[in-house]
PDB file of C-alpha atoms in Angstrom:
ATOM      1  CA  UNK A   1      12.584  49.137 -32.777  1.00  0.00           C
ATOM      2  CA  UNK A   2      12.469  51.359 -30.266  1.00  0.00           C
ATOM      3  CA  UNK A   3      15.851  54.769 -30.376  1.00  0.00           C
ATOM      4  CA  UNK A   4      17.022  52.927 -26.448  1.00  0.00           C
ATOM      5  CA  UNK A   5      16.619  49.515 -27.809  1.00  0.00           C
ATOM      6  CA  UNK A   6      18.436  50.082 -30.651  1.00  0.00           C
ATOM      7  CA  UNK A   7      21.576  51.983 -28.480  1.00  0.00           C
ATOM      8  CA  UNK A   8      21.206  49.208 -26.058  1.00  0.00           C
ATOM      9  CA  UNK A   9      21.875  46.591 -28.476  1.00  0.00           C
ATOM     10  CA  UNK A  10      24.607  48.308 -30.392  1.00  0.00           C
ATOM     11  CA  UNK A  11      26.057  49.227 -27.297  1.00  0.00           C
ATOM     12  CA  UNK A  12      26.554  45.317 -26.485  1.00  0.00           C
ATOM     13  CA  UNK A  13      28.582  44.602 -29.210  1.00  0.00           C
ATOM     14  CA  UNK A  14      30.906  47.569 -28.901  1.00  0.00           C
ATOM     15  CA  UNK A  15      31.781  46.347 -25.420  1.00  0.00           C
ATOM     16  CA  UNK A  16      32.028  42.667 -26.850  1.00  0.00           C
ATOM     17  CA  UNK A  17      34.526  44.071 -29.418  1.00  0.00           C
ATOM     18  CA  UNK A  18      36.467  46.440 -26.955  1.00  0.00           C
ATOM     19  CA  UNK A  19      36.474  43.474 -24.798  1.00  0.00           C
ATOM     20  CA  UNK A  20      37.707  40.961 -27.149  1.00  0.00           C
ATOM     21  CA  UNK A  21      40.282  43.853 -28.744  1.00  0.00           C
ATOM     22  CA  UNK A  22      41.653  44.415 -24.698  1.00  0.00           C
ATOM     23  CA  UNK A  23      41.860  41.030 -23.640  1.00  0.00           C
ATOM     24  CA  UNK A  24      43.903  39.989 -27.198  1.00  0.00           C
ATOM     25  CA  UNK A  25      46.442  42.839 -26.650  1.00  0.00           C
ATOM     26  CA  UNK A  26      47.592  41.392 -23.141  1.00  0.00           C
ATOM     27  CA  UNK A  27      46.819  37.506 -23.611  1.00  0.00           C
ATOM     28  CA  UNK A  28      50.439  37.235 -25.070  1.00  0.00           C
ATOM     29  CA  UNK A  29      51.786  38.675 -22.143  1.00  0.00           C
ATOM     30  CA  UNK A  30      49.911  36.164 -19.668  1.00  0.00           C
ATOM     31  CA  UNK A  31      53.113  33.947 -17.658  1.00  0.00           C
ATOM     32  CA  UNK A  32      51.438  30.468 -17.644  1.00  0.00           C
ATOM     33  CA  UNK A  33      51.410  27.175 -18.706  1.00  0.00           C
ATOM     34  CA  UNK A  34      47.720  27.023 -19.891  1.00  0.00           C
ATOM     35  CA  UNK A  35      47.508  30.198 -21.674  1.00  0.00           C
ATOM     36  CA  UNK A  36      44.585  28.484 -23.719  1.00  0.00           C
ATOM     37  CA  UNK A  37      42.017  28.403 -20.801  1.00  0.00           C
ATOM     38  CA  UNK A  38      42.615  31.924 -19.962  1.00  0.00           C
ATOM     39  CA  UNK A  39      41.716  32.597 -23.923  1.00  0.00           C
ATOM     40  CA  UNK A  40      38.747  30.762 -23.484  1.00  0.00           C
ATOM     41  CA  UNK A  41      37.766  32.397 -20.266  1.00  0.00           C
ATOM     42  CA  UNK A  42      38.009  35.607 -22.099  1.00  0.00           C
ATOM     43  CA  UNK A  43      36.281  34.558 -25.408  1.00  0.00           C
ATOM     44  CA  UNK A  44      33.202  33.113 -22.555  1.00  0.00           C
ATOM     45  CA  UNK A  45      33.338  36.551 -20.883  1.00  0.00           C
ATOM     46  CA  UNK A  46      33.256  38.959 -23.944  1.00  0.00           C
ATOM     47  CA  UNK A  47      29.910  36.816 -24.747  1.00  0.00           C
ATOM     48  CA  UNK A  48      28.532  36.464 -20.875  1.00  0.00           C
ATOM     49  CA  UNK A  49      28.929  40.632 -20.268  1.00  0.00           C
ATOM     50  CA  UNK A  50      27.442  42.186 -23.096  1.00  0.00           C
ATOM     51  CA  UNK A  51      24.242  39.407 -22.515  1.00  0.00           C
ATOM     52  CA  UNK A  52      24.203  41.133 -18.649  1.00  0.00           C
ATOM     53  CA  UNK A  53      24.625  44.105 -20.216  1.00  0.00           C
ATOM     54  CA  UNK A  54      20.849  43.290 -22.371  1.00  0.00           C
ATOM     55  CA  UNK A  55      18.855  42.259 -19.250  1.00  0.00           C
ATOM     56  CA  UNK A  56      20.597  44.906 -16.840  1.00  0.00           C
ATOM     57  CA  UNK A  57      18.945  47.769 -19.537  1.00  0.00           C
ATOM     58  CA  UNK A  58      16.319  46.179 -20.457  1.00  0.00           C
ATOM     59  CA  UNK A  59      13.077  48.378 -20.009  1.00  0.00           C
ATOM     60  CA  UNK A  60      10.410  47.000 -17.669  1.00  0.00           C
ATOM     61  CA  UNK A  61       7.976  46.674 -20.896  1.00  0.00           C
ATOM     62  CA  UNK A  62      10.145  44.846 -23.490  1.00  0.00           C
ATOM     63  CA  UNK A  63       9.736  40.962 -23.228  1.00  0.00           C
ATOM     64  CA  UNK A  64      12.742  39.989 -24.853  1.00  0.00           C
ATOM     65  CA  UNK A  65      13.528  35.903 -24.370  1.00  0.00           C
ATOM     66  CA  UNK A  66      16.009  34.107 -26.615  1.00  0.00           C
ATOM     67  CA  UNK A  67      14.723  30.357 -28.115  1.00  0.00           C
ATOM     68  CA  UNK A  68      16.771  28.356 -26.049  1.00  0.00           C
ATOM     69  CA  UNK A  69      14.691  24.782 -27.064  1.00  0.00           C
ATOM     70  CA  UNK A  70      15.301  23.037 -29.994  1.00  0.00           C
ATOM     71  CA  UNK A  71      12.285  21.747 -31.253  1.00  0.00           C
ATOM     72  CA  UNK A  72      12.461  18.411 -33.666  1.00  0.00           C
ATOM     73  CA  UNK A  73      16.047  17.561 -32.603  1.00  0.00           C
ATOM     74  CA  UNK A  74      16.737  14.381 -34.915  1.00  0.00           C
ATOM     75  CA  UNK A  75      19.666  12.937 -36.335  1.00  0.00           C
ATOM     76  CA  UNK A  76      18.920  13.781 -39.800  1.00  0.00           C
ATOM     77  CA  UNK A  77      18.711  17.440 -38.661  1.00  0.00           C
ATOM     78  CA  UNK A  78      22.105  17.162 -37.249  1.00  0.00           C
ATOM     79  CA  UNK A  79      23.728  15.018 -40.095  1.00  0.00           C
ATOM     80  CA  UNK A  80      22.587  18.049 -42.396  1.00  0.00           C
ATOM     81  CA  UNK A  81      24.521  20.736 -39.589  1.00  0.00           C
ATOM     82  CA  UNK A  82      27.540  18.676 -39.830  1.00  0.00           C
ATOM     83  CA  UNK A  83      27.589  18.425 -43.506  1.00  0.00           C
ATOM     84  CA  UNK A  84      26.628  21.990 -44.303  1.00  0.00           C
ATOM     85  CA  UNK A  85      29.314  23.176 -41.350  1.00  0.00           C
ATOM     86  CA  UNK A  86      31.984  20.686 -42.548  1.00  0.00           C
ATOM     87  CA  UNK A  87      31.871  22.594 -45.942  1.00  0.00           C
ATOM     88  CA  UNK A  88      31.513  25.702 -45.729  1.00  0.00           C
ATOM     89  CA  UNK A  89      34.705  25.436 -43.028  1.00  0.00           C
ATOM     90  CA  UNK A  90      36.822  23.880 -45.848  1.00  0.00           C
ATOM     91  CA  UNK A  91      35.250  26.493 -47.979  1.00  0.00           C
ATOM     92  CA  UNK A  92      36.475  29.301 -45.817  1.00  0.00           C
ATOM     93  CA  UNK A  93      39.819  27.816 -45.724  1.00  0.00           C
ATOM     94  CA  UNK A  94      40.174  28.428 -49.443  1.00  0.00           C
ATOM     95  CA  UNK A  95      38.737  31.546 -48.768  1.00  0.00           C
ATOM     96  CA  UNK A  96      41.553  32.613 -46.286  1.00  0.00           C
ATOM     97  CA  UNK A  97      44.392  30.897 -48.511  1.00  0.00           C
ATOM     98  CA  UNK A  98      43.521  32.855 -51.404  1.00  0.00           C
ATOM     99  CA  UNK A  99      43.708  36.485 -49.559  1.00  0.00           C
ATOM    100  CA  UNK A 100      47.010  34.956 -48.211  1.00  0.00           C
ATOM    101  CA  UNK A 101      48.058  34.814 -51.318  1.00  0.00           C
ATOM    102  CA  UNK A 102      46.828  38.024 -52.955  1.00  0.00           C
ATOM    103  CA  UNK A 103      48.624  39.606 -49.323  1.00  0.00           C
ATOM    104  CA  UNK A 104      51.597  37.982 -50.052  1.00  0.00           C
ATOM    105  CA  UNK A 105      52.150  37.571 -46.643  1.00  0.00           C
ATOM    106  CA  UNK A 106      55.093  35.331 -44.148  1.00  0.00           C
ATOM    107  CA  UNK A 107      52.873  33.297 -42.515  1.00  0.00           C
ATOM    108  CA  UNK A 108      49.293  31.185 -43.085  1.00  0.00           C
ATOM    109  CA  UNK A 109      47.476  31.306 -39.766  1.00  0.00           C
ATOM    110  CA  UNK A 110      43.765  30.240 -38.463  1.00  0.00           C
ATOM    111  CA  UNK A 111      41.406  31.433 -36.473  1.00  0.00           C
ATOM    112  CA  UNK A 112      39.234  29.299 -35.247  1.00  0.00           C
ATOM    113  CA  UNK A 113      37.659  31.778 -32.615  1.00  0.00           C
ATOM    114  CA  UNK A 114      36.406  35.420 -32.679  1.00  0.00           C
ATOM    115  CA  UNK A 115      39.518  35.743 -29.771  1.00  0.00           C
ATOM    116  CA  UNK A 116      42.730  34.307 -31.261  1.00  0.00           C
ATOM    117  CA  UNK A 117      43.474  31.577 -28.497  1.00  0.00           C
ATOM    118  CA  UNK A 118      47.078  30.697 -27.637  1.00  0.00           C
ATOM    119  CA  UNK A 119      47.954  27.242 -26.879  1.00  0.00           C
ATOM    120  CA  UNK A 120      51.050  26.255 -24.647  1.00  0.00           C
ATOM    121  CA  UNK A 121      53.256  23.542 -24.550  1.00  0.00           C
ATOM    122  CA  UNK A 122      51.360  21.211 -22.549  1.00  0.00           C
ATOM    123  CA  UNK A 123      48.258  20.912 -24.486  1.00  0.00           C
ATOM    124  CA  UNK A 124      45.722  18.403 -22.903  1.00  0.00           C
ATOM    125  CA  UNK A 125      42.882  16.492 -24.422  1.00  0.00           C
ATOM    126  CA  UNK A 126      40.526  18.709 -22.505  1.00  0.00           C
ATOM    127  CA  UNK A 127      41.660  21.701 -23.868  1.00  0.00           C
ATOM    128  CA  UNK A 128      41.505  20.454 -26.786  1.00  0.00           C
ATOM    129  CA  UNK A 129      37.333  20.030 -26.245  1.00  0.00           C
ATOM    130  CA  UNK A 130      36.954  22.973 -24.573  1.00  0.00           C
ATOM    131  CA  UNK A 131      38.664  24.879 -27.664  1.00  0.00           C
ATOM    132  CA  UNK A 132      35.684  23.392 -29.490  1.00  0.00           C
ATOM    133  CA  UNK A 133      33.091  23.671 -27.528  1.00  0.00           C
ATOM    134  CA  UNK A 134      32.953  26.992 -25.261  1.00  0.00           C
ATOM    135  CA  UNK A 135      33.723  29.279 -28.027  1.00  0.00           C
ATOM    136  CA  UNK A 136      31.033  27.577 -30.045  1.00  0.00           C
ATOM    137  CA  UNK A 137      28.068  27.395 -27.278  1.00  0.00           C
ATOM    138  CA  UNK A 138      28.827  31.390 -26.021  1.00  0.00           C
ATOM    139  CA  UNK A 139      29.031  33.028 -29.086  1.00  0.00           C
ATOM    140  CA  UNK A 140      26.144  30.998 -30.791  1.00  0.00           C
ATOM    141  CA  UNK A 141      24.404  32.428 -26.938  1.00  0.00           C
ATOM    142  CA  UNK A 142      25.178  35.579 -27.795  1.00  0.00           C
ATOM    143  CA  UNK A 143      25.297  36.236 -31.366  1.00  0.00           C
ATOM    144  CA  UNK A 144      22.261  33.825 -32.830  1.00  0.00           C
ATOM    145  CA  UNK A 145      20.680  33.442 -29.411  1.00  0.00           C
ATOM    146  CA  UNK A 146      20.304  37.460 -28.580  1.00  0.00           C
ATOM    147  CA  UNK A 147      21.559  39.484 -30.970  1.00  0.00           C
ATOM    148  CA  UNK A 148      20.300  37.713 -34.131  1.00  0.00           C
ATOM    149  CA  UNK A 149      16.689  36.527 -32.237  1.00  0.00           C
ATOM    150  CA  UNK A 150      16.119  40.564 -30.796  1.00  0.00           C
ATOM    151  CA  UNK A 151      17.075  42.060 -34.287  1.00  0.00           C
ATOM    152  CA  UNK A 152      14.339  39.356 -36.371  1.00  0.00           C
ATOM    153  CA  UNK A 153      11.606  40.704 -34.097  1.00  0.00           C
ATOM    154  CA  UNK A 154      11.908  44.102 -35.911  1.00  0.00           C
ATOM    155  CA  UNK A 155      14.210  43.742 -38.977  1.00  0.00           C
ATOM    156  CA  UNK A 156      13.362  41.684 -42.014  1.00  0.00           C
ATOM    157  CA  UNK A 157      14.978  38.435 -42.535  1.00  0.00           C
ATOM    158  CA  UNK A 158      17.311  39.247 -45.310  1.00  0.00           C
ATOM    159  CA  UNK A 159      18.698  42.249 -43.521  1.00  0.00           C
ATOM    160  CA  UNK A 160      19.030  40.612 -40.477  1.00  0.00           C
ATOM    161  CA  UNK A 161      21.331  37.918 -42.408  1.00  0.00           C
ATOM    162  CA  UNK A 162      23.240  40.297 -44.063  1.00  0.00           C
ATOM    163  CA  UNK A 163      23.790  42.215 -40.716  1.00  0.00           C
ATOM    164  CA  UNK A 164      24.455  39.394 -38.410  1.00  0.00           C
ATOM    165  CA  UNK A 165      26.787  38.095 -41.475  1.00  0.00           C
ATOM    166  CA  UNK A 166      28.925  41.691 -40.859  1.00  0.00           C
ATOM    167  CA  UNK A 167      28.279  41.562 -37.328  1.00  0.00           C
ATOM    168  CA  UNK A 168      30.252  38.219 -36.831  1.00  0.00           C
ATOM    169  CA  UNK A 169      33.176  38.872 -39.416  1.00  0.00           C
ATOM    170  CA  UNK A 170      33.370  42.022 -38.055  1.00  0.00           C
ATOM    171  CA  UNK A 171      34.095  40.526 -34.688  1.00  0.00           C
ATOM    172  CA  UNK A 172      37.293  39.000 -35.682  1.00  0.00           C
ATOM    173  CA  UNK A 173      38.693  42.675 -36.303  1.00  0.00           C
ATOM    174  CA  UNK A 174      41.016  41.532 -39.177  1.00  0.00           C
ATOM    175  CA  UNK A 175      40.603  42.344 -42.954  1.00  0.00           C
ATOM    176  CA  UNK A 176      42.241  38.705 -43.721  1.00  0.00           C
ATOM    177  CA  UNK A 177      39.592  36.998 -42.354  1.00  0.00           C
ATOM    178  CA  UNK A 178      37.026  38.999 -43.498  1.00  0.00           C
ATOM    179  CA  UNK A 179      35.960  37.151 -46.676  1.00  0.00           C
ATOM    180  CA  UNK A 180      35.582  33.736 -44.670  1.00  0.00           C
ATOM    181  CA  UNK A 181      34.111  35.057 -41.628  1.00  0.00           C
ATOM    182  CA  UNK A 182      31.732  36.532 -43.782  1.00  0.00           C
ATOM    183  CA  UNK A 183      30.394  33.502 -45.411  1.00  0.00           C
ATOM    184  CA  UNK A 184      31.196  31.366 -42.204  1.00  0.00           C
ATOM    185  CA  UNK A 185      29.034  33.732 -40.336  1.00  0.00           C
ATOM    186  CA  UNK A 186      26.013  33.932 -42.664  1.00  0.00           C
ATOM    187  CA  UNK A 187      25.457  30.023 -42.802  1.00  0.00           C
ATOM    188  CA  UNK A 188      25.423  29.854 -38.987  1.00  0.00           C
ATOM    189  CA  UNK A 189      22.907  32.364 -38.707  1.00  0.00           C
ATOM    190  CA  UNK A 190      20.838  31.195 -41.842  1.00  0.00           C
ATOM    191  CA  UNK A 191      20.900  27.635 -40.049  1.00  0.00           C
ATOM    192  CA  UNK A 192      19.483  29.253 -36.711  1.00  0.00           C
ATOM    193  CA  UNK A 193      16.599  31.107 -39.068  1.00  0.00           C
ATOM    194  CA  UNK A 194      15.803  27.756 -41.100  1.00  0.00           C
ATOM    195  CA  UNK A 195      15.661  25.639 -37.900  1.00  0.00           C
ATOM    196  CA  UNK A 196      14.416  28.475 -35.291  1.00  0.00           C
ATOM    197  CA  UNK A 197      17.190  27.195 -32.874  1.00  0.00           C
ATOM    198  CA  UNK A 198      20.853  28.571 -31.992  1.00  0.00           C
ATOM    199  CA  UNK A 199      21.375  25.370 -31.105  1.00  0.00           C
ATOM    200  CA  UNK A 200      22.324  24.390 -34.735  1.00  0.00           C
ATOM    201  CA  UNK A 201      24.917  26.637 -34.994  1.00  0.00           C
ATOM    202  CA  UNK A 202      26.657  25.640 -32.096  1.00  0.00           C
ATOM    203  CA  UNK A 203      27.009  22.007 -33.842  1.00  0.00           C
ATOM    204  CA  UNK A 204      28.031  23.551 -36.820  1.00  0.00           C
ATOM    205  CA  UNK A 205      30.689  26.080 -34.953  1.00  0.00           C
ATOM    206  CA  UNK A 206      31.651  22.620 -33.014  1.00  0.00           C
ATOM    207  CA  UNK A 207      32.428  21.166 -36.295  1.00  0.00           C
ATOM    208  CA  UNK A 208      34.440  23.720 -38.196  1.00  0.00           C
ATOM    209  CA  UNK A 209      36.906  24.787 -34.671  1.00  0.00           C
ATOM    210  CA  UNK A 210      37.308  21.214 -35.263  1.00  0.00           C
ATOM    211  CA  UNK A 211      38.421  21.267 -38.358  1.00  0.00           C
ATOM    212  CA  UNK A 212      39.888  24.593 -37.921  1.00  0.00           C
ATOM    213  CA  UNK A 213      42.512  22.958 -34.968  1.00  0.00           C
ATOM    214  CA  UNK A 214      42.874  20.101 -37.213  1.00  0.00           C
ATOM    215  CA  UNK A 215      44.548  22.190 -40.241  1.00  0.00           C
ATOM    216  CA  UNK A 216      45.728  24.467 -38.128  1.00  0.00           C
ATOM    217  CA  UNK A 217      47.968  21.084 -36.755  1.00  0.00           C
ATOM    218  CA  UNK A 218      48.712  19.722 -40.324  1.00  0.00           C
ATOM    219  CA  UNK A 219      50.075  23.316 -41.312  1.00  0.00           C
ATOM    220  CA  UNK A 220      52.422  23.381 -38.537  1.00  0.00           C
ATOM    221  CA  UNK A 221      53.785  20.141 -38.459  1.00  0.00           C
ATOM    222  CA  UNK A 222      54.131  19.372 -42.346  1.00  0.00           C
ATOM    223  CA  UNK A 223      54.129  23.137 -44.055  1.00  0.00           C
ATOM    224  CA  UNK A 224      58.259  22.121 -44.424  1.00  0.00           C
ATOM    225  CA  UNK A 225      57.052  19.068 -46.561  1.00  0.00           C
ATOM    226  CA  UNK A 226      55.117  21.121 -49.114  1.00  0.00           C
ATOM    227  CA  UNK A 227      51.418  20.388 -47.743  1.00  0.00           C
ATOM    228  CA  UNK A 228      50.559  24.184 -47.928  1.00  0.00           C
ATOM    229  CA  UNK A 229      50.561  22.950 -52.245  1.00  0.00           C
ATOM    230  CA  UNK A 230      47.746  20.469 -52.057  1.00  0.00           C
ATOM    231  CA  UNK A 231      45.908  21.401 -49.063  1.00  0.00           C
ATOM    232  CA  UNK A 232      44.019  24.498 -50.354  1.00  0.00           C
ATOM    233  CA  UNK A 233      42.466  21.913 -53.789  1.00  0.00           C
ATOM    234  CA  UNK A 234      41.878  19.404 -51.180  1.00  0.00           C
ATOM    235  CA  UNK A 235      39.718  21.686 -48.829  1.00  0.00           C
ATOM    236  CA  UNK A 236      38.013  22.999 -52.409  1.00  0.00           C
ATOM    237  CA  UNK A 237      37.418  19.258 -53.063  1.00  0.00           C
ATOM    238  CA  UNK A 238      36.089  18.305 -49.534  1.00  0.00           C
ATOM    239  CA  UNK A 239      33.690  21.327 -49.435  1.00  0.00           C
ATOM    240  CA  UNK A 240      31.955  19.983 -52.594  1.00  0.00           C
ATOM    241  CA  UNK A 241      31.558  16.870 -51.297  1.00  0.00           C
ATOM    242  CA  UNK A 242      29.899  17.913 -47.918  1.00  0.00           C
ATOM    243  CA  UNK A 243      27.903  20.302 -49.867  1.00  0.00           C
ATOM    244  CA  UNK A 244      26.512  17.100 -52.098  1.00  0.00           C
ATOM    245  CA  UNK A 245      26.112  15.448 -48.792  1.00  0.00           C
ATOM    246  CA  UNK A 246      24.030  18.435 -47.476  1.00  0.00           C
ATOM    247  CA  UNK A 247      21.733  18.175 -50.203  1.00  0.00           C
ATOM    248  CA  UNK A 248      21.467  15.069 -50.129  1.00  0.00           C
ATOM    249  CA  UNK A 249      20.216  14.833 -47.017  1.00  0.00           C
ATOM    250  CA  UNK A 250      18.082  18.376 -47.561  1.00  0.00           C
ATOM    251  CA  UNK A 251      16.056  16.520 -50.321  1.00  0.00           C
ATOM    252  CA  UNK A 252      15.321  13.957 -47.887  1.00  0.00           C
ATOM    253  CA  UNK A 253      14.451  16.482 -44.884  1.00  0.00           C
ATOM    254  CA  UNK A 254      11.857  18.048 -47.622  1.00  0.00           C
ATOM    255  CA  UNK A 255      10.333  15.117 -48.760  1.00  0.00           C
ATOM    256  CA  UNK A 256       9.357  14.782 -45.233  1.00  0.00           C
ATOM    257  CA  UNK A 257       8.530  18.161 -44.761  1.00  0.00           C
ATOM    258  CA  UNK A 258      10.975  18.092 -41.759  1.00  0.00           C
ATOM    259  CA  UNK A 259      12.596  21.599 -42.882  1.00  0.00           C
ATOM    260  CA  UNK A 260      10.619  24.658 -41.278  1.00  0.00           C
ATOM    261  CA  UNK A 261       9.918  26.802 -44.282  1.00  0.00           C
ATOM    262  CA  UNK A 262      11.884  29.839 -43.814  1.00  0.00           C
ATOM    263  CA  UNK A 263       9.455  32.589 -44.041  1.00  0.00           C
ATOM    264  CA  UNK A 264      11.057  36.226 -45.308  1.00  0.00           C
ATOM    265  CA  UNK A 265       9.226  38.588 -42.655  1.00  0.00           C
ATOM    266  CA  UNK A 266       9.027  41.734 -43.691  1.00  0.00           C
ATOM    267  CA  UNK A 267       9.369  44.863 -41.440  1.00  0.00           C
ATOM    268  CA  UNK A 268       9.873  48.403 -42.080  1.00  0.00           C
ATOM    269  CA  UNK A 269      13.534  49.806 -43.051  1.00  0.00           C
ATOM    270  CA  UNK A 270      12.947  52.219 -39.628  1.00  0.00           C
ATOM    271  CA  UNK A 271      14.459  49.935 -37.378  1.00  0.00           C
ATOM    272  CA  UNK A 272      16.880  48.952 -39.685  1.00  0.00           C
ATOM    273  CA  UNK A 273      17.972  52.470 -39.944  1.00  0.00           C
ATOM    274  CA  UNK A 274      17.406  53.121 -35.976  1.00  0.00           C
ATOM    275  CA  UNK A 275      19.986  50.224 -35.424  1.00  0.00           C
ATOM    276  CA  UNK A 276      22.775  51.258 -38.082  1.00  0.00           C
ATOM    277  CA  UNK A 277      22.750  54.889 -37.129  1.00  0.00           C
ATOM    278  CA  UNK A 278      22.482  55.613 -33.193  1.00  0.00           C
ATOM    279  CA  UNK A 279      25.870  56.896 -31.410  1.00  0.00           C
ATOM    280  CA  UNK A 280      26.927  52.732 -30.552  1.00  0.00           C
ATOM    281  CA  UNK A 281      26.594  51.450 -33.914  1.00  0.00           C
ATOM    282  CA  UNK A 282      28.902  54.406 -35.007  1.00  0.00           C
ATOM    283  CA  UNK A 283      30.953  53.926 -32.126  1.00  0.00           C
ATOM    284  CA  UNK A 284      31.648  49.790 -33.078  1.00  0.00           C
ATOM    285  CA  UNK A 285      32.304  50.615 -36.852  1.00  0.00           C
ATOM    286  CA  UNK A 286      34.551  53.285 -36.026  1.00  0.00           C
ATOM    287  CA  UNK A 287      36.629  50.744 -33.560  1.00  0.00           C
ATOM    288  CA  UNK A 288      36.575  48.126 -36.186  1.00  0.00           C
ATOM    289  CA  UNK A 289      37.764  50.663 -38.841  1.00  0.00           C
ATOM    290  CA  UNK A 290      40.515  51.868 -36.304  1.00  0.00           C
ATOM    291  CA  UNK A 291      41.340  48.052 -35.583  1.00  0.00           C
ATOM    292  CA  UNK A 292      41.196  46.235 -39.037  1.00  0.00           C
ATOM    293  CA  UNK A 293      42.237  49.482 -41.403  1.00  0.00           C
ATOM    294  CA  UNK A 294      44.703  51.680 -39.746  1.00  0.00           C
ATOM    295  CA  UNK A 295      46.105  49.208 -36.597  1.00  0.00           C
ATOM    296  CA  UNK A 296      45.678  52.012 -33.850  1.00  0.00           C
ATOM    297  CA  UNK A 297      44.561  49.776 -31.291  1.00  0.00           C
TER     298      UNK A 297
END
């Protein structure tokens, strides 16, 4: 990886992160009705700019093009997404009750987007999808389709799933939901490596906003009942159970050979190094270190 490259790239995600850190400070603030489509609009833009961003830099000489085809799309395939994102949502759930807990904190709230998207009063049934589905197909664009496919063509594999792991939770610029994002973020971007298509982990994103919106609902309408006691054991319980389903299904994808075998390229530690230490990268921890550790901005 070329020193430009490198700056290029890292220079995407600090505008994706100063982006998504600007437009959450004033989204409160917004006088309207449907406060959740201008959250969505902003969660689609701090994706769409830093991607403009890529190709507007882009040397002459670098032939960089994302895998936008899926190849093998059956229902098997898919079954396996929904499984494997159905638990590791409930998964990261438990995850994000248990710091709640250790924190000590008022309230229990979700995230179900990098952007935290505020819904108003009159909440339709297309909202409702496109809460699901935009933040799901741009940052799986961005994130697995560019970031993750540019970094694989010059980092090994296991790096690039421990960066794009950090990368992601990162994003969410809150220490809380850290631990989830964390393993939320590294099963997206092992299922884009495992079935060379970002299109994977936009059915798996799909699936846990849904779920996400879904809890999210249950803890505000029956927290005053006591669900907040059971829920957490139930989402422990539910994860297992996908997870079974998962493999399951995985033994079956095998035995027909329908899994491409995820090869661990290696590369040398130069790019790696030429990525995580140019003026950018700096720039983006230092934000998120500003954001999530001392609350400046």
């Amino acid at each position: 990886m070329k020193s430009k490259s490198a700056l290029r790239l890292c220079f995407s995600l600090f505008l994706c992160f100063t982006f998504l850190i600007g437009a959450d400070s004033f989204l409160p603030d917004i006088l309207t009705l449907y406060p959740e489509w201008f959250g969505l609009l902003f969660d689609a833009a701090a994706m769409v700019l830093p991607i403009g961003l890529l190709y507007l830099l882009m040397p002459k000489k670098e032939h960089f093009r994302p895998k936008f085809k899926a190849e093998n799309f059956t229902a098997e395939k898919v079954f396996f997404t929904l499984c494997i994102g159905a638990s590791v949502t409930c998964a990261r759930f438990f995850l994000d009750y248990l710091v709640y807990r250790i924190q000590r904190a008022d309230t229990f709230s979700l995230r179900f987007a990098i952007l935290e998207i505020p819904f108003g009063n009159a909440v339709s049934v297309f909202a409702i999808l496109g809460a699901i589905l935009i933040p799901a197909l741009f940052e799986s664009i961005y994130l697995r389709g560019y970031i993750q496919t540019f970094l694989s063509e010059y980092i090994s594999t296991r790096p690039v799933l421990i960066v794009m792991s950090c990368i992601t939770a990162m994003l969410y610029g809150s220490l809380p939901q850290l631990p989830g994002a964390l393993l939320y973020a590294f099963f997206l971007s092992w299922l884009t490596f495992t079935f060379a298509s970002f299109w994977y982990s936009v059915i798996a994103q799909s699936v846990s906003i849904a779920l996400y919106l879904f809890l999210g609902w249950v803890l505000k309408e029956f927290t005053i009942y006591g669900i907040l006691r059971t829920l957490p054991a139930l989402s422990l319980l539910f994860a297992l159970f996908f997870l079974y389903m998962a493999l399951r299904t995985a033994e079956r994808l095998s035995l027909r050979q329908a899994f491409k075998k995820l090869h661990y390229l290696q590369h040398s530690d130069y790019s790696l190094s030429k990525f995580a230490a140019n003026a950018a990268s700096i720039a983006f921890l230092f934000v998120f270190i500003a954001k999530a550790l001392i609350g400046i901005l």
